[in-house]
Amino acid sequence: MFSYLFMPIIIVVFTGLLVLLYDVLAVNVRKEHLLFISLAGLIISTLYSAILWGLPFSFMKGMLVSDNFSIIFSVFFLLSSAFILLISYTYLNDNNLNVGEYYALVLFATAGMMFMASTFNLIVLYLGLELLTLPLAILICFKKGRDFSHEASLKFFILSVFSSAFFLFGIAFMFGAAGTINIAQVAGDFSTHAVISLPYLLISAGLLILGLGFKISSVPFHIWTPDVYHGAPTPVTAFLSAGAKVAGFAALIRIFFYLFPGIHLSLTEVFIVLSVITMTLGNIVAIAQRNIKRMLAYSSIAHSGYVLMVLTVFTPASISSAIFYLMVYVIANLGAFGIVLALRQKDREYIDIMHFSGLAWKRPLLAGFMAIFMLSLAGVPPTAGFMGKFYLFSVTVKNGFTGLVIAGLINSVLAAYYYLRIVYLMYMKEEKENVPVTLFPSLGVSLFILGIAAIYFGIFPSPIISLFKTTLFH
Amino acid sequence: MIPIKLYLVLSGVLFVIGTSGVLVRKNVLVMLMSVEIMLNAVNLAFVSFARYMMLPKGQVYVFFSITVAAAEVIVGLAIIISIFHKKESMDVDDMNVLKG
């Protein structure tokens, strides 16, 4: 009878298997069918998740849970994966990569992310993390015959397994501290003053932060990000920056919101330091980048810093502002990578920022959308990015960290420089080199939807924010 | 009975050996082996905690960890082989196309 709780994840996994089987067994495989099957699976799973809204469920003592928090993140992952598939379709065709494995790996990674968001059990979370990491490592080196895509994959792989070992060690210490690795149970035991070894719990917290820090590319653990973002095929880079990072945050919020209400004091400073150095380093190094993929990599590091700012205190208000900010960031980032994908002819990509010069005169609509996404990432009104930052900063002030907000504001000014440079190049410069544009229907439609969303959530943010606020923790 | 601390010290020492192996060694295969040492250090910690607290579920977690480690090795070796075909080298210093 609990099986319908699993349904969203089961649908995603089975769609992945179906795509693989179809690619192998069917006579005359039509490549569109692979896309349609995967999209259908993702959309059905999204609808199923929506049905489960407001019906909190817990299976096997929290090994798998379905609450509003997990549903918001699941829908988030499913939709971003759907957009990834849509924007990558012709890119795959042009590079001879359009095979069932690509779709299956994206779907399996999505299932991994959903596991990460919908469990209280740390070992299940670890399995979800690995189910996300291993398909990603394969996806990064998916483009055969390129030196740096293999190199990026190896860097990603070694550092991922390295960081998951830390994460697992953290789980072991949690087990040693409390005799259980169910977060909700540990938190319950803590509040009733059951026997819990505090030193072990603190070691565990440190190791868990370290392991997840790699996933969200917070600063001491960010070294892999620019290289991997640069070396991976562009749709996979978009996937890394959207889904994979948000999954890391989902796990971080899940663990620390439920687990450490009692021993906040010792962790607040950790998050403050992480937040400030993450956003500062990300923004300063991003200014120097000439490659748009590397620039977006450093910008995504900086955005992790902003989100960490509000996670210094885990209250429902901070969590909902963090989720809203992540949503806004993903919309703009997917859009920006979509535009990068459009500047391409066959398998040659144009990823220097100078290639954006004069785009507005050649393709005004495309440049307009790029401007929206850049302004949204920079946090300029009336885009969604502004509302996201505004909400984030105001919650941080309410939490009592005015200094942190000042650091955030200075950083936003720094960040505006390199985002607006793209806008400046597009509108104010002459075209230097003839940069071809490949725009295909599925990319155009997704860019349109993302662009509208980036404006819509900037003008009407209150419905979705109040949705997060009122229903997240019931 | 040997106190739990000694097991944890052993596990910690193994973990540090693995960590330094990943950070110091230049050969990709040795780095992968060092990661395996780290994972086995974690398994030791799990098992000793489970034994100390008489909670057999801690030993069950080790099965999950071993399974994941096996999957990791498969993917890792596949990536290393495909790099080796191209570069005829396993040295991380030769993997310098991308500069972070």
Coordinates of C-alpha atoms in Angstrom, one line a residue:
Chain A
M1 CA 0.0 0.0 0.0
F2 CA 3.0 2.3 0.4
S3 CA 4.1 1.7 -3.1
Y4 CA 2.5 4.8 -4.4
L5 CA 4.8 6.8 -2.3
F6 CA 7.7 5.5 -4.4
M7 CA 5.9 6.1 -7.6
P8 CA 7.6 9.4 -8.8
I9 CA 11.1 7.8 -8.3
I10 CA 10.0 4.4 -9.8
I11 CA 8.6 6.1 -12.9
V12 CA 11.8 8.0 -13.5
V13 CA 14.0 4.8 -13.1
F14 CA 11.7 2.7 -15.3
T15 CA 11.6 5.4 -17.9
G16 CA 15.4 5.3 -17.9
L17 CA 15.4 1.5 -18.4
L18 CA 12.7 1.8 -21.0
V19 CA 14.8 4.2 -23.0
L20 CA 17.7 1.9 -22.9
L21 CA 15.7 -1.1 -24.0
Y22 CA 14.0 0.9 -26.8
D23 CA 17.3 2.0 -28.1
V24 CA 18.7 -1.5 -28.2
L25 CA 15.6 -3.6 -29.2
A26 CA 13.5 -1.4 -31.5
V27 CA 14.0 -1.7 -35.2
N28 CA 14.4 1.8 -36.9
V29 CA 15.0 3.8 -33.7
R30 CA 13.8 7.3 -34.2
K31 CA 15.8 9.7 -32.1
E32 CA 12.8 11.9 -31.3
H33 CA 11.1 8.9 -29.6
L34 CA 13.9 8.7 -27.1
L35 CA 13.3 12.4 -26.2
F36 CA 9.5 11.9 -26.1
I37 CA 9.7 8.8 -23.9
S38 CA 12.0 10.5 -21.4
L39 CA 10.0 13.7 -21.3
A40 CA 6.8 11.7 -20.8
G41 CA 8.3 9.9 -17.9
L42 CA 9.5 13.1 -16.3
I43 CA 6.2 14.9 -16.8
I44 CA 4.1 11.9 -15.5
S45 CA 6.4 11.7 -12.5
T46 CA 6.0 15.5 -11.9
L47 CA 2.3 15.2 -11.9
Y48 CA 2.4 12.2 -9.6
S49 CA 4.6 14.2 -7.2
A50 CA 2.0 17.0 -7.3
I51 CA -0.7 14.5 -6.3
L52 CA 1.3 13.6 -3.2
W53 CA 1.4 17.2 -2.2
G54 CA 0.1 17.8 1.4
L55 CA 0.0 14.0 2.2
P56 CA 3.1 13.5 4.3
F57 CA 4.2 9.9 4.4
S58 CA 7.0 8.0 5.9
F59 CA 8.1 4.6 4.9
M60 CA 10.3 2.2 7.0
K61 CA 11.1 4.7 9.7
G62 CA 11.9 7.5 7.4
M63 CA 14.1 5.6 4.9
L64 CA 11.8 7.1 2.3
V65 CA 9.6 10.0 3.1
S66 CA 7.3 12.1 1.0
D67 CA 6.7 15.5 2.6
N68 CA 6.2 18.9 1.0
F69 CA 9.9 19.6 1.2
S70 CA 10.8 16.5 -0.8
I71 CA 8.0 17.2 -3.3
I72 CA 9.1 20.8 -4.0
F73 CA 12.7 19.5 -4.6
S74 CA 11.5 16.5 -6.7
V75 CA 9.4 18.7 -9.0
F76 CA 12.3 21.1 -9.2
F77 CA 14.7 18.3 -10.3
L78 CA 12.2 16.7 -12.7
L79 CA 11.5 20.0 -14.5
S80 CA 15.2 21.0 -14.7
S81 CA 16.0 17.6 -16.2
A82 CA 13.2 18.0 -18.7
F83 CA 14.7 21.4 -19.7
I84 CA 18.2 19.8 -19.9
L85 CA 16.9 17.2 -22.3
L86 CA 15.0 19.8 -24.4
I87 CA 18.0 22.1 -24.8
S88 CA 20.4 19.3 -25.5
Y89 CA 18.5 17.6 -28.3
T90 CA 20.2 19.0 -31.5
Y91 CA 23.5 19.3 -29.7
L92 CA 23.4 15.6 -29.3
N93 CA 22.5 15.0 -32.9
D94 CA 25.3 17.3 -34.2
N95 CA 27.9 15.5 -32.1
N96 CA 26.7 11.9 -32.8
L97 CA 25.8 11.5 -29.1
N98 CA 22.1 11.0 -29.5
V99 CA 21.9 7.6 -28.0
G100 CA 19.6 6.1 -25.4
E101 CA 22.4 6.0 -22.8
Y102 CA 22.4 9.8 -22.5
Y103 CA 18.7 10.0 -21.7
A104 CA 19.0 7.0 -19.3
L105 CA 21.9 8.5 -17.4
V106 CA 20.2 11.8 -17.0
L107 CA 17.1 10.0 -15.7
F108 CA 19.1 7.8 -13.3
A109 CA 20.9 10.9 -12.0
T110 CA 17.5 12.6 -11.5
A111 CA 16.3 9.6 -9.5
G112 CA 19.4 9.9 -7.4
M113 CA 18.7 13.6 -6.7
M114 CA 15.1 12.7 -5.7
F115 CA 16.4 10.1 -3.3
M116 CA 18.6 12.7 -1.8
A117 CA 15.7 15.0 -1.2
S118 CA 13.3 12.4 0.1
T119 CA 14.9 10.5 2.9
F120 CA 15.7 10.9 6.6
N121 CA 18.1 8.0 6.5
L122 CA 21.7 9.0 5.9
I123 CA 22.7 5.8 4.2
V124 CA 19.8 6.2 1.7
L125 CA 21.0 9.8 1.2
Y126 CA 24.5 8.4 0.5
L127 CA 23.1 5.9 -2.0
G128 CA 21.2 8.8 -3.7
L129 CA 24.4 10.8 -3.8
E130 CA 26.3 8.0 -5.5
L131 CA 23.4 7.4 -7.9
L132 CA 23.8 11.1 -8.9
T133 CA 27.6 11.1 -9.0
L134 CA 28.3 8.0 -11.1
P135 CA 26.0 8.8 -14.0
L136 CA 27.4 12.4 -13.9
A137 CA 30.9 11.2 -14.2
I138 CA 30.0 9.1 -17.3
L139 CA 28.0 12.0 -18.8
I140 CA 30.9 14.4 -18.4
C141 CA 33.2 12.2 -20.6
F142 CA 30.3 11.4 -23.0
K143 CA 31.8 13.3 -25.9
K144 CA 34.4 10.9 -27.3
G145 CA 37.5 12.2 -28.9
R146 CA 38.0 15.2 -26.7
D147 CA 41.0 15.4 -24.5
F148 CA 39.6 17.7 -21.9
S149 CA 36.3 16.0 -21.5
H150 CA 38.0 12.9 -20.2
E151 CA 40.3 14.9 -18.0
A152 CA 37.3 16.8 -16.6
S153 CA 35.5 13.5 -15.9
L154 CA 38.5 12.1 -14.1
K155 CA 38.9 15.2 -12.0
F156 CA 35.2 15.1 -11.1
F157 CA 35.3 11.4 -10.4
I158 CA 38.3 11.4 -8.1
L159 CA 37.2 14.4 -6.1
S160 CA 33.6 13.1 -5.9
V161 CA 34.5 9.7 -4.5
F162 CA 37.0 11.4 -2.2
S163 CA 34.3 13.7 -0.9
S164 CA 31.8 10.9 -0.6
A165 CA 34.3 9.0 1.6
F166 CA 34.3 12.0 4.0
F167 CA 30.5 12.0 3.9
L168 CA 30.4 8.3 4.7
F169 CA 32.8 8.8 7.5
G170 CA 30.5 11.5 8.9
I171 CA 27.6 8.9 8.7
A172 CA 29.7 6.4 10.6
F173 CA 30.3 8.9 13.4
M174 CA 26.7 9.8 13.5
F175 CA 26.0 6.2 14.0
G176 CA 28.6 6.0 16.7
A177 CA 27.2 9.1 18.4
A178 CA 23.5 8.2 18.5
G179 CA 23.2 4.5 17.5
T180 CA 21.0 5.4 14.6
I181 CA 21.5 7.3 11.3
N182 CA 17.9 8.4 11.0
I183 CA 18.1 12.2 11.2
A184 CA 14.7 12.7 12.7
Q185 CA 15.3 10.1 15.4
V186 CA 18.7 11.6 16.3
A187 CA 17.1 15.0 16.6
G188 CA 14.3 13.6 18.8
D189 CA 16.9 11.8 21.0
F190 CA 18.8 15.0 21.3
S191 CA 15.8 17.1 22.5
T192 CA 14.9 14.4 25.1
H193 CA 18.5 14.4 26.3
A194 CA 19.1 10.7 25.5
V195 CA 22.6 9.5 25.6
I196 CA 24.4 11.1 22.6
S197 CA 28.0 11.6 22.4
L198 CA 28.5 15.3 21.5
P199 CA 32.1 15.1 20.3
Y200 CA 31.2 12.4 17.9
L201 CA 28.2 14.4 16.7
L202 CA 30.4 17.4 16.0
I203 CA 33.0 15.3 14.2
S204 CA 30.1 13.9 12.2
A205 CA 28.7 17.4 11.4
G206 CA 32.1 18.6 10.2
L207 CA 32.6 15.6 7.9
L208 CA 29.1 15.9 6.5
I209 CA 29.7 19.6 5.8
L210 CA 32.9 18.7 4.1
G211 CA 31.4 16.0 2.0
L212 CA 28.4 18.2 0.9
G213 CA 30.7 21.2 0.4
F214 CA 32.2 19.4 -2.6
K215 CA 28.7 18.9 -4.1
I216 CA 27.6 22.5 -3.7
S217 CA 31.2 23.7 -4.6
S218 CA 31.6 25.9 -1.6
V219 CA 35.1 27.4 -1.4
P220 CA 37.8 25.3 0.1
F221 CA 36.2 22.4 -2.0
H222 CA 35.5 24.2 -5.2
I223 CA 38.6 23.5 -7.1
W224 CA 37.0 21.0 -9.5
T225 CA 34.2 23.3 -10.5
P226 CA 35.7 25.5 -13.3
D227 CA 37.7 22.6 -14.9
V228 CA 34.7 20.3 -15.0
Y229 CA 32.3 22.9 -16.1
H230 CA 34.7 23.8 -18.9
G231 CA 35.5 20.3 -20.0
A232 CA 32.0 18.7 -19.9
P233 CA 29.7 18.9 -22.9
T234 CA 27.6 22.1 -22.5
P235 CA 24.2 20.4 -21.7
V236 CA 25.9 18.3 -19.0
T237 CA 27.5 21.5 -17.6
A238 CA 24.0 22.9 -17.3
F239 CA 22.8 19.8 -15.6
L240 CA 25.8 20.0 -13.1
S241 CA 25.0 23.6 -12.3
A242 CA 21.3 23.2 -12.0
G243 CA 20.3 19.8 -10.7
A244 CA 23.4 18.5 -9.1
K245 CA 24.1 21.6 -7.0
V246 CA 20.5 22.0 -5.9
A247 CA 20.5 18.3 -4.8
G248 CA 23.6 19.1 -2.6
F249 CA 21.7 21.9 -1.0
A250 CA 18.6 19.8 -0.6
A251 CA 20.7 17.3 1.4
L252 CA 22.4 20.0 3.3
I253 CA 19.1 21.6 4.3
R254 CA 17.5 18.3 5.1
I255 CA 20.3 17.2 7.4
F256 CA 21.0 20.5 9.2
F257 CA 17.5 21.8 9.5
Y258 CA 16.3 18.6 11.2
L259 CA 19.4 17.6 12.9
F260 CA 21.0 20.6 14.5
P261 CA 18.4 22.8 16.2
G262 CA 20.1 22.3 19.5
I263 CA 23.7 22.8 18.7
H264 CA 23.4 25.7 16.3
L265 CA 25.8 28.0 18.0
S266 CA 28.9 26.0 17.0
L267 CA 27.9 25.7 13.3
T268 CA 26.7 29.3 12.6
E269 CA 30.3 30.6 12.4
V270 CA 31.3 27.8 10.1
F271 CA 28.5 28.7 7.6
I272 CA 29.3 32.4 7.9
V273 CA 33.0 31.8 7.0
L274 CA 32.1 29.4 4.2
S275 CA 29.5 31.9 2.8
V276 CA 31.8 34.9 2.8
I277 CA 34.9 33.3 1.3
T278 CA 32.7 31.3 -1.2
M279 CA 31.0 34.3 -2.7
T280 CA 34.0 36.6 -2.6
L281 CA 36.3 34.2 -4.3
G282 CA 33.7 33.1 -6.8
N283 CA 32.9 36.7 -7.8
I284 CA 36.5 38.0 -7.9
V285 CA 37.8 35.1 -10.1
A286 CA 34.8 35.2 -12.4
I287 CA 35.8 38.8 -13.4
A288 CA 39.0 37.5 -14.9
Q289 CA 37.4 34.8 -17.0
R290 CA 37.3 35.0 -20.8
N291 CA 35.5 31.7 -21.3
I292 CA 31.8 31.9 -20.7
K293 CA 31.5 28.4 -19.3
R294 CA 34.3 29.1 -16.8
M295 CA 32.7 32.4 -16.0
L296 CA 29.4 30.7 -15.2
A297 CA 31.2 28.1 -13.2
Y298 CA 32.7 30.8 -10.9
S299 CA 29.3 32.6 -10.8
S300 CA 27.7 29.3 -9.7
I301 CA 30.3 29.1 -6.9
A302 CA 29.4 32.7 -5.9
H303 CA 25.7 31.8 -5.9
S304 CA 26.4 28.9 -3.5
G305 CA 27.9 31.5 -1.2
Y306 CA 24.8 33.6 -1.2
V307 CA 22.6 30.6 -0.3
L308 CA 25.0 29.6 2.5
M309 CA 24.5 33.1 3.9
V310 CA 20.9 32.4 4.8
L311 CA 21.7 28.9 6.0
T312 CA 23.6 30.3 9.0
V313 CA 20.3 29.9 10.9
F314 CA 17.9 27.1 9.9
T315 CA 14.4 28.6 10.4
P316 CA 11.5 28.0 8.0
A317 CA 11.9 31.6 6.7
S318 CA 15.6 31.0 5.8
I319 CA 14.8 27.7 4.2
S320 CA 12.0 29.0 2.0
S321 CA 14.1 32.0 0.9
A322 CA 17.0 29.6 0.1
I323 CA 14.7 27.4 -2.0
F324 CA 13.3 30.4 -3.8
Y325 CA 16.8 31.7 -4.5
L326 CA 17.9 28.3 -5.8
M327 CA 14.8 28.2 -8.1
V328 CA 15.6 31.6 -9.5
Y329 CA 19.2 30.8 -9.9
V330 CA 18.4 27.5 -11.8
I331 CA 16.0 29.3 -14.1
A332 CA 18.6 31.9 -15.1
N333 CA 21.5 29.5 -15.3
L334 CA 19.6 27.0 -17.5
G335 CA 18.7 29.9 -19.8
A336 CA 22.3 31.2 -19.9
F337 CA 23.6 27.7 -20.8
G338 CA 20.8 27.4 -23.4
I339 CA 22.1 30.5 -25.1
V340 CA 25.7 29.2 -25.0
L341 CA 24.3 26.1 -26.7
A342 CA 22.8 28.3 -29.4
L343 CA 26.1 29.9 -30.4
R344 CA 27.4 26.9 -32.3
Q345 CA 27.7 25.4 -35.7
K346 CA 27.6 21.6 -35.9
D347 CA 30.2 20.5 -33.3
R348 CA 32.1 23.8 -33.1
E349 CA 31.2 25.9 -30.1
Y350 CA 31.8 29.6 -29.6
I351 CA 32.4 29.9 -25.8
D352 CA 34.6 33.0 -25.6
I353 CA 32.8 36.0 -24.2
M354 CA 33.9 38.1 -27.1
H355 CA 31.7 35.9 -29.3
F356 CA 28.8 37.7 -27.8
S357 CA 29.8 41.0 -29.3
G358 CA 27.1 42.5 -31.5
L359 CA 24.7 39.6 -30.9
A360 CA 21.8 42.1 -30.3
W361 CA 22.0 43.4 -33.9
K362 CA 22.0 40.0 -35.5
R363 CA 19.6 38.1 -33.2
P364 CA 17.7 40.7 -31.1
L365 CA 15.4 38.2 -29.5
L366 CA 18.2 35.8 -28.5
A367 CA 20.2 38.7 -27.1
G368 CA 17.2 40.0 -25.2
F369 CA 16.8 36.6 -23.5
M370 CA 20.5 36.5 -22.7
A371 CA 20.2 40.0 -21.2
I372 CA 17.2 38.8 -19.0
F373 CA 19.2 35.8 -17.7
M374 CA 22.3 37.9 -17.0
L375 CA 20.3 40.6 -15.2
S376 CA 18.5 37.9 -13.2
L377 CA 21.9 36.4 -12.2
A378 CA 23.2 39.8 -11.3
G379 CA 20.0 40.6 -9.3
V380 CA 18.7 43.6 -11.2
P381 CA 15.0 44.5 -11.0
P382 CA 12.4 43.6 -12.4
T383 CA 13.9 40.1 -12.9
A384 CA 13.4 37.1 -10.5
G385 CA 17.1 37.4 -9.4
F386 CA 16.4 40.7 -7.7
M387 CA 13.4 39.3 -5.7
G388 CA 15.5 36.2 -4.8
K389 CA 18.4 38.4 -3.5
F390 CA 16.1 40.8 -1.8
Y391 CA 14.3 38.0 0.0
L392 CA 17.5 36.3 0.9
F393 CA 19.1 39.5 2.3
S394 CA 16.1 40.6 4.2
V395 CA 15.8 37.2 5.9
T396 CA 19.5 37.3 6.8
V397 CA 19.0 40.8 8.4
K398 CA 16.1 39.4 10.3
N399 CA 18.3 36.6 11.5
G400 CA 20.7 39.2 12.8
F401 CA 23.6 39.0 10.5
T402 CA 23.8 42.6 9.1
G403 CA 27.6 42.3 8.4
L404 CA 27.0 39.3 6.3
V405 CA 24.4 41.2 4.2
I406 CA 26.9 44.0 3.7
A407 CA 29.4 41.5 2.4
G408 CA 26.7 40.1 0.1
L409 CA 25.8 43.5 -1.2
I410 CA 29.5 44.3 -2.0
N411 CA 29.7 41.0 -3.8
S412 CA 26.5 41.7 -5.8
V413 CA 28.2 44.9 -7.1
L414 CA 31.3 42.9 -8.0
A415 CA 29.2 40.3 -9.7
A416 CA 27.2 42.9 -11.7
Y417 CA 30.4 43.9 -13.5
Y418 CA 30.9 40.6 -15.2
Y419 CA 27.3 39.8 -15.9
L420 CA 26.7 43.3 -17.3
R421 CA 29.8 43.0 -19.4
I422 CA 28.0 40.3 -21.5
V423 CA 25.0 42.7 -21.9
Y424 CA 27.4 45.5 -22.9
L425 CA 29.2 43.3 -25.4
M426 CA 25.9 42.3 -27.0
Y427 CA 24.4 45.7 -27.3
M428 CA 27.4 48.1 -27.6
K429 CA 30.0 46.3 -29.6
E430 CA 30.4 45.6 -33.2
E431 CA 30.5 42.0 -34.3
K432 CA 34.1 40.9 -34.7
E433 CA 33.9 37.4 -35.9
N434 CA 31.0 35.8 -37.7
V435 CA 29.4 33.7 -35.0
P436 CA 26.8 31.3 -36.3
V437 CA 23.6 30.7 -34.4
T438 CA 21.9 27.3 -34.3
L439 CA 18.5 27.7 -32.9
F440 CA 16.1 24.7 -32.9
P441 CA 12.5 24.4 -31.8
S442 CA 13.0 22.7 -28.5
L443 CA 15.8 25.1 -27.5
G444 CA 13.7 28.1 -28.5
V445 CA 10.7 26.9 -26.6
S446 CA 12.7 26.2 -23.4
L447 CA 14.5 29.6 -23.7
F448 CA 11.1 31.3 -24.1
I449 CA 9.6 29.5 -21.0
L450 CA 12.7 30.2 -18.9
G451 CA 12.8 33.8 -19.9
I452 CA 9.1 34.4 -19.1
A453 CA 9.6 32.6 -15.8
A454 CA 12.6 34.8 -15.0
I455 CA 10.5 37.9 -15.5
Y456 CA 7.3 36.5 -14.0
F457 CA 8.8 35.5 -10.6
G458 CA 10.4 39.0 -10.5
I459 CA 7.1 40.7 -10.8
F460 CA 4.8 38.3 -9.0
P461 CA 7.0 36.5 -6.4
S462 CA 4.5 36.5 -3.5
P463 CA 2.3 33.5 -4.5
I464 CA 5.2 31.1 -4.7
I465 CA 7.1 32.5 -1.7
S466 CA 4.0 32.2 0.5
L467 CA 3.5 28.7 -0.8
F468 CA 6.9 27.8 0.4
K469 CA 6.5 29.6 3.7
T470 CA 3.1 28.2 4.6
T471 CA 3.3 24.6 3.4
L472 CA 6.9 23.6 3.6
F473 CA 6.9 22.2 7.0
H474 CA 3.6 20.6 7.8
Chain B
M1 CA 37.9 -6.4 25.6
I2 CA 39.8 -3.9 23.4
P3 CA 38.3 -0.5 23.9
I4 CA 36.4 1.2 21.0
K5 CA 38.9 4.0 20.9
L6 CA 41.6 1.8 19.6
Y7 CA 39.4 0.7 16.7
L8 CA 38.6 4.3 15.9
V9 CA 42.2 5.3 16.1
L10 CA 43.0 2.6 13.6
S11 CA 40.2 3.6 11.4
G12 CA 41.2 7.3 11.6
V13 CA 44.8 6.4 10.7
L14 CA 43.7 4.4 7.7
F15 CA 41.5 7.2 6.6
V16 CA 44.3 9.7 6.9
I17 CA 46.6 7.4 4.9
G18 CA 44.0 7.2 2.2
T19 CA 43.4 10.9 2.2
S20 CA 47.1 11.7 1.9
G21 CA 47.4 9.1 -0.8
V22 CA 44.8 10.9 -2.9
L23 CA 46.4 14.3 -2.3
V24 CA 50.1 13.3 -2.7
R25 CA 50.4 10.5 -5.2
K26 CA 50.5 11.3 -9.0
N27 CA 49.4 8.0 -10.4
V28 CA 45.6 7.8 -11.0
L29 CA 45.3 4.1 -10.2
V30 CA 47.1 4.6 -6.8
M31 CA 44.7 7.5 -6.1
L32 CA 41.8 5.2 -6.8
M33 CA 43.3 2.6 -4.5
S34 CA 43.7 5.3 -1.8
V35 CA 40.0 6.2 -2.0
E36 CA 39.3 2.5 -1.5
I37 CA 41.4 2.6 1.7
M38 CA 39.4 5.5 2.9
L39 CA 36.1 3.6 2.3
N40 CA 37.5 0.6 4.1
A41 CA 38.5 2.8 7.0
V42 CA 34.8 3.9 7.2
N43 CA 33.7 0.3 7.1
L44 CA 35.9 -0.5 10.0
A45 CA 34.4 2.4 11.9
F46 CA 30.9 1.3 11.1
V47 CA 31.6 -2.3 12.2
S48 CA 33.3 -1.4 15.4
F49 CA 30.6 1.0 16.4
A50 CA 28.0 -1.7 15.6
R51 CA 29.9 -4.2 17.7
Y52 CA 30.4 -1.8 20.6
M53 CA 26.8 -0.8 20.8
M54 CA 25.5 -4.3 19.9
L55 CA 23.5 -2.9 17.0
P56 CA 23.8 -5.3 14.0
K57 CA 22.3 -2.7 11.6
G58 CA 25.7 -1.0 11.6
Q59 CA 27.1 -4.0 9.8
V60 CA 24.3 -3.9 7.3
Y61 CA 25.3 -0.4 6.3
V62 CA 28.7 -1.8 5.4
F63 CA 27.1 -3.9 2.7
F64 CA 25.7 -0.8 1.1
S65 CA 29.1 0.9 1.3
I66 CA 30.9 -2.1 -0.2
T67 CA 28.4 -2.2 -3.1
V68 CA 28.8 1.4 -3.8
A69 CA 32.6 1.1 -3.7
A70 CA 32.4 -1.7 -6.3
A71 CA 30.3 0.5 -8.6
E72 CA 32.7 3.4 -8.1
V73 CA 35.7 1.2 -9.1
I74 CA 33.9 0.1 -12.3
V75 CA 33.2 3.6 -13.4
G76 CA 36.6 4.9 -12.3
L77 CA 38.5 2.2 -14.2
A78 CA 36.5 2.8 -17.3
I79 CA 37.4 6.4 -17.3
I80 CA 41.0 5.7 -16.5
I81 CA 41.2 3.2 -19.4
S82 CA 39.7 5.6 -21.9
I83 CA 42.2 8.2 -20.8
F84 CA 45.1 5.7 -21.0
H85 CA 44.1 4.8 -24.6
K86 CA 44.5 8.5 -25.5
K87 CA 47.5 9.6 -23.5
E88 CA 49.4 6.4 -22.8
S89 CA 49.9 7.8 -19.3
M90 CA 48.5 7.5 -15.8
D91 CA 50.2 10.5 -14.4
V92 CA 47.9 13.3 -13.2
D93 CA 50.7 15.8 -14.2
D94 CA 50.0 14.8 -17.8
M95 CA 46.4 15.8 -17.5
N96 CA 46.9 19.5 -17.8
V97 CA 44.7 20.7 -20.7
L98 CA 42.3 22.3 -18.2
K99 CA 43.9 24.8 -15.8
G100 CA 41.8 25.6 -12.8

